[in-house]
Amino acid sequence: MTTDAYLADCRARLAFDLLSNTWNPVLIWVLRDGPRRPGELRGRIGGISPKVLTQTLRRLEFNGLVTRHAYGEAPPRVEYELTPLGRTLLDPIDALGAWAFEHGNEVMAAQERMDG
């Protein structure tokens, strides 16, 4: 295993890729309190289309971070839930959120200076 973040097989790069997608950490964070149906997820998040929600949930499932539960009911019911592996990302996401809360104004000010 290498720690060189520029190499394709670096584990740190894998983690950065997982968190770099806008919706991945948002969905992980929303699922922290337990299983949710797609409609509940869209309602809690806002601004995510059904298509993007589905794509993101499939990506998270593919990576072992979310599990999908389909119930044999009429009408059909599906819920998504964090796996134990997905739960391990809650602390890093919380830390990034705390950093953004503390330094977000500085970042936005820098962006405005560059635009201005």
Coordinates of C-alpha atoms in Angstrom, one line a residue:
M1 CA 0.0 0.0 0.0
T2 CA 1.3 3.4 -0.9
T3 CA 0.6 6.8 0.7
D4 CA 1.4 8.8 -2.4
A5 CA -1.8 10.6 -3.1
Y6 CA -0.9 11.0 -6.8
L7 CA -0.9 7.3 -7.6
A8 CA -4.0 5.7 -8.9
D9 CA -4.0 2.9 -6.3
C10 CA -3.5 5.1 -3.3
R11 CA -6.2 4.5 -0.6
A12 CA -6.3 8.2 0.3
R13 CA -7.3 9.0 -3.3
L14 CA -10.1 6.4 -3.1
A15 CA -11.5 8.2 0.0
F16 CA -11.1 11.7 -1.6
D17 CA -13.0 10.4 -4.7
L18 CA -15.8 9.1 -2.5
L19 CA -16.2 12.4 -0.7
S20 CA -15.6 14.6 -3.8
N21 CA -19.0 13.9 -5.3
T22 CA -21.4 16.6 -4.1
W23 CA -24.2 14.2 -3.2
N24 CA -22.3 11.3 -1.7
P25 CA -21.5 13.0 1.7
V26 CA -24.9 14.7 1.8
L27 CA -26.8 11.4 1.4
I28 CA -24.5 9.7 3.9
W29 CA -25.2 12.4 6.4
V30 CA -29.0 12.3 5.9
L31 CA -29.0 8.5 6.4
R32 CA -27.1 8.8 9.7
D33 CA -30.4 8.6 11.7
G34 CA -31.6 5.4 10.1
P35 CA -33.3 4.0 7.0
R36 CA -35.1 6.4 4.6
R37 CA -37.3 6.0 1.5
P38 CA -36.3 7.9 -1.6
G39 CA -39.1 10.5 -1.2
E40 CA -38.0 11.2 2.3
L41 CA -34.4 11.7 1.2
R42 CA -35.4 14.1 -1.5
G43 CA -37.6 16.0 1.0
R44 CA -34.8 16.3 3.5
I45 CA -32.1 17.2 1.0
G46 CA -33.8 19.5 -1.5
G47 CA -32.3 20.4 -4.8
I48 CA -31.6 16.8 -5.9
S49 CA -33.5 15.3 -8.9
P50 CA -34.9 11.8 -8.7
K51 CA -32.4 10.7 -11.4
V52 CA -29.4 12.1 -9.5
L53 CA -30.7 10.6 -6.3
T54 CA -31.0 7.2 -7.8
Q55 CA -27.5 7.4 -9.4
T56 CA -26.0 8.5 -6.1
L57 CA -27.7 5.8 -4.1
R58 CA -26.5 3.2 -6.6
R59 CA -22.9 4.5 -6.4
L60 CA -23.0 4.4 -2.6
E61 CA -24.4 0.9 -2.7
F62 CA -21.7 -0.2 -5.3
N63 CA -19.1 1.1 -2.9
G64 CA -20.6 -0.8 0.1
L65 CA -21.6 2.3 2.0
V66 CA -25.4 2.0 1.6
T67 CA -27.7 -1.0 1.5
R68 CA -31.1 -1.2 -0.3
H69 CA -34.0 -2.9 1.2
A70 CA -36.9 -3.8 -1.1
Y71 CA -40.2 -4.9 0.6
G72 CA -42.7 -7.1 -1.2
E73 CA -45.6 -4.9 -0.6
A74 CA -48.2 -3.3 -2.7
P75 CA -47.3 -0.6 -3.6
P76 CA -43.6 -1.5 -3.5
R77 CA -41.5 0.1 -0.8
V78 CA -37.8 0.6 -0.9
E79 CA -35.5 2.0 1.9
Y80 CA -31.9 2.8 2.0
E81 CA -29.7 2.5 5.0
L82 CA -26.0 3.1 5.9
T83 CA -23.9 0.0 6.2
P84 CA -21.4 -0.3 9.0
L85 CA -18.7 0.8 6.5
G86 CA -20.8 3.8 5.5
R87 CA -21.2 4.8 9.2
T88 CA -17.4 5.1 9.4
L89 CA -17.6 8.2 7.2
L90 CA -19.8 10.1 9.5
D91 CA -17.0 11.5 11.7
P92 CA -14.9 12.6 8.7
I93 CA -18.0 14.3 7.1
D94 CA -18.8 15.9 10.4
A95 CA -15.2 17.2 10.6
L96 CA -15.4 18.7 7.1
G97 CA -18.7 20.3 7.9
A98 CA -17.2 21.9 11.0
W99 CA -14.3 23.2 9.0
A100 CA -16.7 24.6 6.4
F101 CA -18.7 26.3 9.2
E102 CA -15.5 27.8 10.6
H103 CA -13.8 28.8 7.4
G104 CA -16.6 29.1 4.8
N105 CA -16.7 32.9 4.9
E106 CA -13.0 33.0 4.2
V107 CA -13.3 30.8 1.2
M108 CA -16.2 32.8 -0.2
A109 CA -14.3 36.0 0.4
A110 CA -11.4 34.6 -1.6
Q111 CA -13.7 33.5 -4.4
E112 CA -15.3 37.0 -4.5
R113 CA -11.8 38.6 -4.7
M114 CA -10.9 36.4 -7.6
D115 CA -14.2 37.1 -9.4
G116 CA -14.0 40.8 -8.7

